[in-house]
Each structure stands twice: as structure tokens, then as C-alpha cells.
Amino acid sequence: MTTTDKTNVRPRRYLLLLLVALTAIAVDLATKEWALATFRPGESVDVIGSFLQFTLVFNTGAAFSLGTGYTWVFTIIATLVVLAIAYIGWRVRSVWWGVTLGLMMGGAAGNLIDRYFRDPGPFQGAVVDFIRVPNWPVFNIADSCVVVGACLVVALTFKGLNLDGTMVSDEAKVAEKGVEGEGKDT
């Protein structure tokens, strides 16, 4: 029996990517609703002393509350990020990349839902943030997913893992064999 290139192709991980994204969205929305039902705006509650607190705030800007007057711009950017990940996701055949892009997509979508559906209105909605640690802005689960996803992108890139699950070093070896074989007579 002979093998072909198609028999060595890894399965797509798009479903994994979507499951991770949907899980991130669900956890983010559930925790935001819990924070809204439990705390008053600006109220701080110690969870682990002053190291971890819950403080309900509404952010109409980006990270660190930058660009507060440009909520609509961040809404458009986040929409484009979610769509880009959905498009790139079709090429993913690596479990690690599926999880990574799923976290990023879910985090971006979680905050995007706030921007579309929370007050004061569509494209102007404030993101619900409630997790506070020292010397850092208040954030939420969606923000955490984006940051963890971004860290994984860096780690996977340095490791040399491609979206299709192959390693960059494997590609170099294949290319090297191709160059060596070109000069030989058969």
C-alpha cells in the first residue's frame, strides 16, 4: 500500500477553535452578569487581601481605558479581529493553535458583545470589568483570554509550530533535501 500526501494531513481543528471560543464567551458573559448582580459600580471587595479584589467598573475605551471617546473604533477593530481569526481558523490543524486562536477569538468576542449590546447603545457599549490586581487596570475574563492567547502566539511562534501542526525545522529539512537532490543524476 502506498501513502500519499493526503494520508499524512492532520485533521482540521476548527471545531476545537470554535469550542474554545464559545467556552470563553460563555464564562466571560456569566462572570460579567454575576459581577453586575453582585456589586455596585466602584465597589471593591477583597478576595485575597489586597492582591485580588473584585471592583465593578465600565470601560468604554481600550486597555488601560485609553481612547475612551473612540468606543466605535474599538468595536470595528474587534469585529475585524474576530472575522480574521474565523478566516485563518480554517487553516488550523494544530491543537495548540486551535486553543490559542480560540482563546483570542472568544476574548475579543466577549468584549465585543458588551460593545454591541450594553449601555449606552450599539457600538458605544461599555465593557464590564471587575477583576483587580495591584498595579494593573481592572479587567475581565475576556481580557485574560486575549492576553493568554497572545502569550501562546509568541510561545508557539518561537517554538516554530505552524498552523498546520508542522514544525518550521521540518520544513527546513525538506527544503534542504530538495536542494541536495537537485544536483544528483538519477
CSV table of N, CA, C and O in Angstrom, one decimal, residues 37-140:
chain,number,residue,atom,x,y,z
A,37,ALA,N,-24.7,41.7,39.0
A,37,ALA,CA,-25.8,41.3,40.0
A,37,ALA,C,-25.3,41.4,41.4
A,37,ALA,O,-26.1,41.6,42.4
A,38,THR,N,-23.9,41.3,41.6
A,38,THR,CA,-23.4,41.2,43.0
A,38,THR,C,-22.8,42.6,43.5
A,38,THR,O,-22.9,42.8,44.7
A,39,PHE,N,-22.2,43.4,42.6
A,39,PHE,CA,-21.5,44.6,43.1
A,39,PHE,C,-22.1,45.9,42.5
A,39,PHE,O,-22.7,45.9,41.5
A,40,ARG,N,-21.9,46.9,43.3
A,40,ARG,CA,-22.3,48.3,42.8
A,40,ARG,C,-21.1,48.9,42.1
A,40,ARG,O,-19.9,48.5,42.4
A,41,PRO,N,-21.3,49.7,41.1
A,41,PRO,CA,-20.2,50.3,40.4
A,41,PRO,C,-19.2,51.0,41.4
A,41,PRO,O,-19.6,51.7,42.3
A,42,GLY,N,-17.9,50.7,41.2
A,42,GLY,CA,-16.8,51.3,42.0
A,42,GLY,C,-16.6,50.5,43.3
A,42,GLY,O,-15.6,50.8,44.0
A,43,GLU,N,-17.5,49.6,43.7
A,43,GLU,CA,-17.4,48.9,45.0
A,43,GLU,C,-16.2,47.9,44.9
A,43,GLU,O,-16.1,47.2,43.9
A,44,SER,N,-15.4,47.8,45.9
A,44,SER,CA,-14.3,46.9,45.9
A,44,SER,C,-14.5,45.9,47.0
A,44,SER,O,-14.8,46.3,48.2
A,45,VAL,N,-14.2,44.6,46.7
A,45,VAL,CA,-14.4,43.5,47.7
A,45,VAL,C,-13.1,42.7,47.6
A,45,VAL,O,-12.6,42.3,46.6
A,46,ASP,N,-12.4,42.6,48.8
A,46,ASP,CA,-11.2,41.8,48.9
A,46,ASP,C,-11.5,40.3,48.7
A,46,ASP,O,-12.4,39.8,49.3
A,47,VAL,N,-10.8,39.7,47.8
A,47,VAL,CA,-10.9,38.2,47.6
A,47,VAL,C,-9.7,37.5,48.2
A,47,VAL,O,-9.8,36.6,49.0
A,48,ILE,N,-8.5,38.0,47.9
A,48,ILE,CA,-7.3,37.5,48.5
A,48,ILE,C,-6.5,38.8,49.0
A,48,ILE,O,-5.6,39.3,48.4
A,49,GLY,N,-7.0,39.3,50.1
A,49,GLY,CA,-6.4,40.5,50.6
A,49,GLY,C,-6.5,41.6,49.6
A,49,GLY,O,-7.5,41.7,48.8
A,50,SER,N,-5.5,42.4,49.5
A,50,SER,CA,-5.4,43.5,48.5
A,50,SER,C,-4.8,43.0,47.2
A,50,SER,O,-4.7,43.7,46.2
A,51,PHE,N,-4.3,41.7,47.2
A,51,PHE,CA,-3.7,41.1,46.0
A,51,PHE,C,-4.8,40.9,44.9
A,51,PHE,O,-4.5,41.1,43.7
A,52,LEU,N,-5.9,40.4,45.3
A,52,LEU,CA,-7.0,40.2,44.3
A,52,LEU,C,-8.3,40.8,44.9
A,52,LEU,O,-8.7,40.4,45.9
A,53,GLN,N,-8.9,41.7,44.1
A,53,GLN,CA,-10.1,42.3,44.5
A,53,GLN,C,-11.1,42.2,43.3
A,53,GLN,O,-10.7,42.1,42.2
A,54,PHE,N,-12.4,42.3,43.7
A,54,PHE,CA,-13.4,42.5,42.7
A,54,PHE,C,-13.9,43.9,42.8
A,54,PHE,O,-14.3,44.4,43.8
A,55,THR,N,-13.8,44.7,41.7
A,55,THR,CA,-14.2,46.1,41.6
A,55,THR,C,-14.9,46.3,40.3
A,55,THR,O,-14.3,46.2,39.2
A,56,LEU,N,-16.2,46.6,40.4
A,56,LEU,CA,-17.0,46.7,39.2
A,56,LEU,C,-16.8,48.1,38.5
A,56,LEU,O,-17.0,49.1,39.2
A,57,VAL,N,-16.3,48.1,37.3
A,57,VAL,CA,-16.1,49.3,36.5
A,57,VAL,C,-16.6,49.1,35.1
A,57,VAL,O,-16.8,47.9,34.6
A,58,PHE,N,-16.9,50.2,34.4
A,58,PHE,CA,-17.3,50.1,33.0
A,58,PHE,C,-16.3,50.8,32.1
A,58,PHE,O,-16.0,52.0,32.4
A,59,ASN,N,-15.8,50.2,31.1
A,59,ASN,CA,-14.7,50.7,30.3
A,59,ASN,C,-15.2,50.9,28.9
A,59,ASN,O,-15.5,50.0,28.2
A,60,THR,N,-15.2,52.2,28.5
A,60,THR,CA,-15.6,52.5,27.1
A,60,THR,C,-14.4,52.6,26.2
A,60,THR,O,-14.6,52.8,25.0
A,61,GLY,N,-13.2,52.5,26.8
A,61,GLY,CA,-12.0,52.6,26.0
A,61,GLY,C,-11.4,51.2,25.7
A,61,GLY,O,-12.1,50.2,25.7
A,62,ALA,N,-10.1,51.3,25.4
A,62,ALA,CA,-9.4,50.0,25.2
A,62,ALA,C,-8.6,49.7,26.5
A,62,ALA,O,-9.0,50.1,27.6
A,63,ALA,N,-7.6,48.9,26.4
A,63,ALA,CA,-6.8,48.5,27.6
A,63,ALA,C,-6.3,49.8,28.3
A,63,ALA,O,-6.0,50.8,27.6
A,64,PHE,N,-6.3,49.8,29.6
A,64,PHE,CA,-5.9,50.9,30.4
A,64,PHE,C,-6.8,52.1,30.2
A,64,PHE,O,-6.4,53.2,30.5
A,65,SER,N,-8.0,51.8,29.7
A,65,SER,CA,-9.0,52.9,29.5
A,65,SER,C,-8.6,53.9,28.5
A,65,SER,O,-9.0,55.1,28.5
A,66,LEU,N,-7.6,53.6,27.6
A,66,LEU,CA,-7.2,54.5,26.6
A,66,LEU,C,-8.2,54.7,25.5
A,66,LEU,O,-8.9,53.7,25.2
A,67,GLY,N,-8.4,55.8,25.0
A,67,GLY,CA,-9.3,56.1,23.8
A,67,GLY,C,-10.7,56.0,24.2
A,67,GLY,O,-11.6,55.5,23.5
A,68,THR,N,-11.1,56.5,25.4
A,68,THR,CA,-12.4,56.4,25.9
A,68,THR,C,-13.5,57.0,25.0
A,68,THR,O,-14.6,56.5,24.9
A,69,GLY,N,-13.1,58.0,24.2
A,69,GLY,CA,-14.1,58.6,23.3
A,69,GLY,C,-14.2,57.9,22.0
A,69,GLY,O,-15.0,58.3,21.1
A,70,TYR,N,-13.5,56.8,21.8
A,70,TYR,CA,-13.5,56.2,20.5
A,70,TYR,C,-14.0,54.7,20.6
A,70,TYR,O,-13.4,53.8,19.9
A,71,THR,N,-15.0,54.5,21.3
A,71,THR,CA,-15.5,53.2,21.5
A,71,THR,C,-15.9,52.5,20.2
A,71,THR,O,-15.7,51.3,20.0
A,72,TRP,N,-16.5,53.3,19.3
A,72,TRP,CA,-16.9,52.8,18.0
A,72,TRP,C,-15.7,52.2,17.2
A,72,TRP,O,-15.8,51.2,16.5
A,73,VAL,N,-14.5,52.9,17.3
A,73,VAL,CA,-13.3,52.4,16.6
A,73,VAL,C,-12.9,51.0,17.2
A,73,VAL,O,-12.6,50.1,16.4
A,74,PHE,N,-12.9,50.9,18.5
A,74,PHE,CA,-12.6,49.6,19.1
A,74,PHE,C,-13.6,48.5,18.7
A,74,PHE,O,-13.2,47.3,18.6
A,75,THR,N,-14.8,48.9,18.5
A,75,THR,CA,-15.9,47.9,18.1
A,75,THR,C,-15.6,47.4,16.7
A,75,THR,O,-15.6,46.2,16.5
A,76,ILE,N,-15.2,48.3,15.8
A,76,ILE,CA,-14.9,47.9,14.5
A,76,ILE,C,-13.6,47.0,14.5
A,76,ILE,O,-13.6,46.0,13.8
A,77,ILE,N,-12.6,47.4,15.2
A,77,ILE,CA,-11.3,46.7,15.3
A,77,ILE,C,-11.6,45.3,15.8
A,77,ILE,O,-11.1,44.3,15.2
A,78,ALA,N,-12.3,45.2,16.9
A,78,ALA,CA,-12.6,43.9,17.5
A,78,ALA,C,-13.4,43.0,16.5
A,78,ALA,O,-13.2,41.8,16.4
A,79,THR,N,-14.3,43.6,15.8
A,79,THR,CA,-15.1,42.8,14.8
A,79,THR,C,-14.2,42.3,13.7
A,79,THR,O,-14.3,41.1,13.4
A,80,LEU,N,-13.3,43.1,13.3
A,80,LEU,CA,-12.3,42.6,12.2
A,80,LEU,C,-11.4,41.5,12.8
A,80,LEU,O,-11.1,40.6,12.1
A,81,VAL,N,-11.0,41.6,14.0
A,81,VAL,CA,-10.2,40.6,14.7
A,81,VAL,C,-10.9,39.3,14.7
A,81,VAL,O,-10.4,38.2,14.3
A,82,VAL,N,-12.2,39.3,15.2
A,82,VAL,CA,-13.0,38.1,15.2
A,82,VAL,C,-13.1,37.4,13.9
A,82,VAL,O,-13.0,36.2,13.7
A,83,LEU,N,-13.4,38.3,12.9
A,83,LEU,CA,-13.6,37.8,11.5
A,83,LEU,C,-12.3,37.2,10.9
A,83,LEU,O,-12.3,36.2,10.2
A,84,ALA,N,-11.2,37.9,11.2
A,84,ALA,CA,-9.9,37.4,10.7
A,84,ALA,C,-9.5,36.1,11.3
A,84,ALA,O,-9.0,35.2,10.6
A,85,ILE,N,-9.8,35.9,12.6
A,85,ILE,CA,-9.5,34.6,13.3
A,85,ILE,C,-10.4,33.6,12.7
A,85,ILE,O,-9.9,32.4,12.5
A,86,ALA,N,-11.6,33.9,12.5
A,86,ALA,CA,-12.6,32.9,11.9
A,86,ALA,C,-12.0,32.5,10.5
A,86,ALA,O,-12.1,31.3,10.2
A,87,TYR,N,-11.5,33.4,9.7
A,87,TYR,CA,-11.0,33.1,8.4
A,87,TYR,C,-9.7,32.2,8.5
A,87,TYR,O,-9.6,31.2,7.9
A,88,ILE,N,-8.8,32.7,9.3
A,88,ILE,CA,-7.5,32.0,9.5
A,88,ILE,C,-7.7,30.6,10.1
A,88,ILE,O,-7.0,29.7,9.8
A,89,GLY,N,-8.7,30.5,10.9
A,89,GLY,CA,-9.0,29.3,11.7
A,89,GLY,C,-9.2,28.1,10.8
A,89,GLY,O,-9.0,26.9,11.2
A,90,TRP,N,-9.7,28.3,9.5
A,90,TRP,CA,-9.9,27.2,8.6
A,90,TRP,C,-8.6,26.4,8.3
A,90,TRP,O,-8.6,25.3,8.0
A,91,ARG,N,-7.4,27.1,8.4
A,91,ARG,CA,-6.1,26.5,8.1
A,91,ARG,C,-5.5,25.8,9.3
A,91,ARG,O,-4.5,25.1,9.1
A,92,VAL,N,-6.1,25.9,10.5
A,92,VAL,CA,-5.5,25.4,11.7
A,92,VAL,C,-5.7,23.9,11.7
A,92,VAL,O,-6.8,23.3,11.6
A,93,ARG,N,-4.6,23.2,11.9
A,93,ARG,CA,-4.5,21.7,12.0
A,93,ARG,C,-3.8,21.3,13.3
A,93,ARG,O,-3.6,20.2,13.6
A,94,SER,N,-3.3,22.3,14.0
A,94,SER,CA,-2.6,22.1,15.3
A,94,SER,C,-3.6,22.3,16.5
A,94,SER,O,-4.3,23.3,16.5
A,95,VAL,N,-3.5,21.4,17.4
A,95,VAL,CA,-4.4,21.5,18.6
A,95,VAL,C,-4.0,22.8,19.4
A,95,VAL,O,-4.9,23.6,19.8
A,96,TRP,N,-2.7,23.0,19.5
A,96,TRP,CA,-2.2,24.2,20.2
A,96,TRP,C,-2.7,25.5,19.6
A,96,TRP,O,-3.1,26.4,20.3
A,97,TRP,N,-2.6,25.6,18.3
A,97,TRP,CA,-3.1,26.8,17.6
A,97,TRP,C,-4.6,26.9,17.7
A,97,TRP,O,-5.1,28.0,17.7
A,98,GLY,N,-5.3,25.8,17.7
A,98,GLY,CA,-6.7,25.8,17.8
A,98,GLY,C,-7.1,26.4,19.1
A,98,GLY,O,-8.0,27.3,19.2
A,99,VAL,N,-6.5,26.0,20.2
A,99,VAL,CA,-6.8,26.5,21.5
A,99,VAL,C,-6.4,28.0,21.6
A,99,VAL,O,-7.1,28.9,22.1
A,100,THR,N,-5.2,28.3,21.1
A,100,THR,CA,-4.7,29.7,21.1
A,100,THR,C,-5.6,30.7,20.4
A,100,THR,O,-6.0,31.7,21.0
A,101,LEU,N,-6.0,30.3,19.2
A,101,LEU,CA,-6.8,31.2,18.4
A,101,LEU,C,-8.3,31.2,18.9
A,101,LEU,O,-9.0,32.3,18.9
A,102,GLY,N,-8.7,30.1,19.5
A,102,GLY,CA,-10.0,30.1,20.2
A,102,GLY,C,-10.1,31.0,21.4
A,102,GLY,O,-11.1,31.7,21.6
A,103,LEU,N,-9.0,31.0,22.2
A,103,LEU,CA,-9.0,32.0,23.3
A,103,LEU,C,-9.0,33.4,22.8
A,103,LEU,O,-9.8,34.2,23.4
A,104,MET,N,-8.2,33.7,21.8
A,104,MET,CA,-8.2,35.1,21.3
A,104,MET,C,-9.6,35.5,20.7
A,104,MET,O,-10.1,36.6,20.9
A,105,MET,N,-10.1,34.6,19.9
A,105,MET,CA,-11.4,34.9,19.3
A,105,MET,C,-12.5,35.0,20.4
A,105,MET,O,-13.3,36.0,20.3
A,106,GLY,N,-12.5,34.1,21.4
A,106,GLY,CA,-13.5,34.2,22.4
A,106,GLY,C,-13.4,35.4,23.3
A,106,GLY,O,-14.4,36.1,23.6
A,107,GLY,N,-12.2,35.8,23.6
A,107,GLY,CA,-11.9,37.0,24.4
A,107,GLY,C,-12.4,38.3,23.6
A,107,GLY,O,-13.1,39.1,24.2
A,108,ALA,N,-12.0,38.4,22.4
A,108,ALA,CA,-12.4,39.5,21.6
A,108,ALA,C,-13.9,39.6,21.4
A,108,ALA,O,-14.5,40.6,21.5
A,109,ALA,N,-14.5,38.4,21.2
A,109,ALA,CA,-16.0,38.4,21.0
A,109,ALA,C,-16.7,38.7,22.3
A,109,ALA,O,-17.7,39.4,22.3
A,110,GLY,N,-16.1,38.3,23.4
A,110,GLY,CA,-16.8,38.6,24.7
A,110,GLY,C,-16.9,40.1,25.0
A,110,GLY,O,-17.9,40.6,25.4
A,111,ASN,N,-15.8,40.8,24.7
A,111,ASN,CA,-15.8,42.2,24.9
A,111,ASN,C,-16.6,42.9,23.8
A,111,ASN,O,-17.3,43.9,24.0
A,112,LEU,N,-16.6,42.3,22.6
A,112,LEU,CA,-17.4,42.8,21.5
A,112,LEU,C,-18.9,42.8,21.8
A,112,LEU,O,-19.6,43.7,21.5
A,113,ILE,N,-19.3,41.7,22.4
A,113,ILE,CA,-20.7,41.6,22.8
A,113,ILE,C,-21.1,42.8,23.7
A,113,ILE,O,-22.2,43.4,23.5
A,114,ASP,N,-20.3,43.1,24.7
A,114,ASP,CA,-20.5,44.3,25.5
A,114,ASP,C,-20.6,45.6,24.7
A,114,ASP,O,-21.5,46.4,24.9
A,115,ARG,N,-19.7,45.7,23.8
A,115,ARG,CA,-19.7,47.0,22.9
A,115,ARG,C,-21.0,47.1,22.1
A,115,ARG,O,-21.4,48.2,21.8
A,116,TYR,N,-21.5,46.0,21.6
A,116,TYR,CA,-22.7,46.0,20.8
A,116,TYR,C,-24.0,46.1,21.6
A,116,TYR,O,-24.9,46.8,21.2
A,117,PHE,N,-24.0,45.5,22.8
A,117,PHE,CA,-25.3,45.3,23.5
A,117,PHE,C,-25.5,46.0,24.8
A,117,PHE,O,-26.6,46.1,25.4
A,118,ARG,N,-24.4,46.5,25.4
A,118,ARG,CA,-24.5,47.2,26.7
A,118,ARG,C,-24.8,48.7,26.5
A,118,ARG,O,-24.5,49.3,25.4
A,119,ASP,N,-25.2,49.4,27.5
A,119,ASP,CA,-25.5,50.8,27.5
A,119,ASP,C,-24.1,51.5,27.3
A,119,ASP,O,-23.1,51.0,27.7
A,120,PRO,N,-24.1,52.6,26.6
A,120,PRO,CA,-25.3,53.4,26.2
A,120,PRO,C,-26.0,53.0,24.9
A,120,PRO,O,-27.0,53.5,24.6
A,121,GLY,N,-25.4,52.1,24.1
A,121,GLY,CA,-26.0,51.6,22.9
A,121,GLY,C,-25.0,50.9,22.0
A,121,GLY,O,-23.9,50.9,22.3
A,122,PRO,N,-25.6,50.5,20.8
A,122,PRO,CA,-24.7,49.7,19.9
A,122,PRO,C,-23.5,50.6,19.5
A,122,PRO,O,-23.6,51.8,19.2
A,123,PHE,N,-22.4,49.9,19.4
A,123,PHE,CA,-21.1,50.5,19.0
A,123,PHE,C,-20.5,51.4,20.1
A,123,PHE,O,-19.4,51.9,20.0
A,124,GLN,N,-21.3,51.7,21.1
A,124,GLN,CA,-20.9,52.6,22.2
A,124,GLN,C,-20.9,51.9,23.6
A,124,GLN,O,-20.6,52.6,24.6
A,125,GLY,N,-21.2,50.6,23.6
A,125,GLY,CA,-21.4,50.0,24.9
A,125,GLY,C,-20.1,49.9,25.7
A,125,GLY,O,-19.0,49.8,25.2
A,126,ALA,N,-20.3,50.0,27.0
A,126,ALA,CA,-19.1,49.9,27.9
A,126,ALA,C,-18.9,48.4,28.3
A,126,ALA,O,-19.8,47.7,28.6
A,127,VAL,N,-17.6,48.1,28.3
A,127,VAL,CA,-17.2,46.7,28.7
A,127,VAL,C,-17.2,46.6,30.2
A,127,VAL,O,-16.7,47.5,30.9
A,128,VAL,N,-17.7,45.5,30.7
A,128,VAL,CA,-17.8,45.3,32.1
A,128,VAL,C,-16.5,44.6,32.6
A,128,VAL,O,-16.1,43.6,32.1
A,129,ASP,N,-15.8,45.3,33.5
A,129,ASP,CA,-14.5,44.8,34.1
A,129,ASP,C,-14.7,44.7,35.6
A,129,ASP,O,-15.4,45.5,36.2
A,130,PHE,N,-14.1,43.7,36.2
A,130,PHE,CA,-14.3,43.6,37.6
A,130,PHE,C,-13.2,42.9,38.4
A,130,PHE,O,-13.2,42.8,39.6
A,131,ILE,N,-12.1,42.4,37.7
A,131,ILE,CA,-11.0,41.7,38.4
A,131,ILE,C,-9.9,42.7,38.5
A,131,ILE,O,-9.5,43.4,37.6
A,132,ARG,N,-9.5,42.9,39.8
A,132,ARG,CA,-8.4,43.9,40.1
A,132,ARG,C,-7.3,43.3,40.8
A,132,ARG,O,-7.4,42.6,41.8
A,133,VAL,N,-6.1,43.5,40.3
A,133,VAL,CA,-4.8,43.1,41.0
A,133,VAL,C,-4.0,44.4,41.1
A,133,VAL,O,-4.2,45.4,40.3
A,134,PRO,N,-3.0,44.4,42.0
A,134,PRO,CA,-2.2,45.6,42.2
A,134,PRO,C,-1.5,46.1,41.0
A,134,PRO,O,-1.0,45.2,40.2
A,135,ASN,N,-1.4,47.4,40.8
A,135,ASN,CA,-0.6,48.0,39.7
A,135,ASN,C,-1.0,47.6,38.3
A,135,ASN,O,-0.2,47.5,37.4
A,136,TRP,N,-2.3,47.3,38.2
A,136,TRP,CA,-2.8,46.8,36.9
A,136,TRP,C,-4.2,47.3,36.7
A,136,TRP,O,-5.0,47.4,37.7
A,137,PRO,N,-4.7,47.7,35.5
A,137,PRO,CA,-6.1,48.1,35.4
A,137,PRO,C,-7.0,47.0,35.6
A,137,PRO,O,-6.7,45.8,35.5
A,138,VAL,N,-8.3,47.3,36.0
A,138,VAL,CA,-9.3,46.3,36.2
A,138,VAL,C,-9.6,45.6,34.9
A,138,VAL,O,-9.6,46.3,33.8
A,139,PHE,N,-9.8,44.3,34.9
A,139,PHE,CA,-10.0,43.6,33.7
A,139,PHE,C,-11.1,42.5,33.9
A,139,PHE,O,-11.8,42.5,34.9
A,140,ASN,N,-11.3,41.7,32.9
A,140,ASN,CA,-12.3,40.6,32.9
A,140,ASN,C,-11.8,39.3,32.3
A,140,ASN,O,-10.6,39.3,31.9
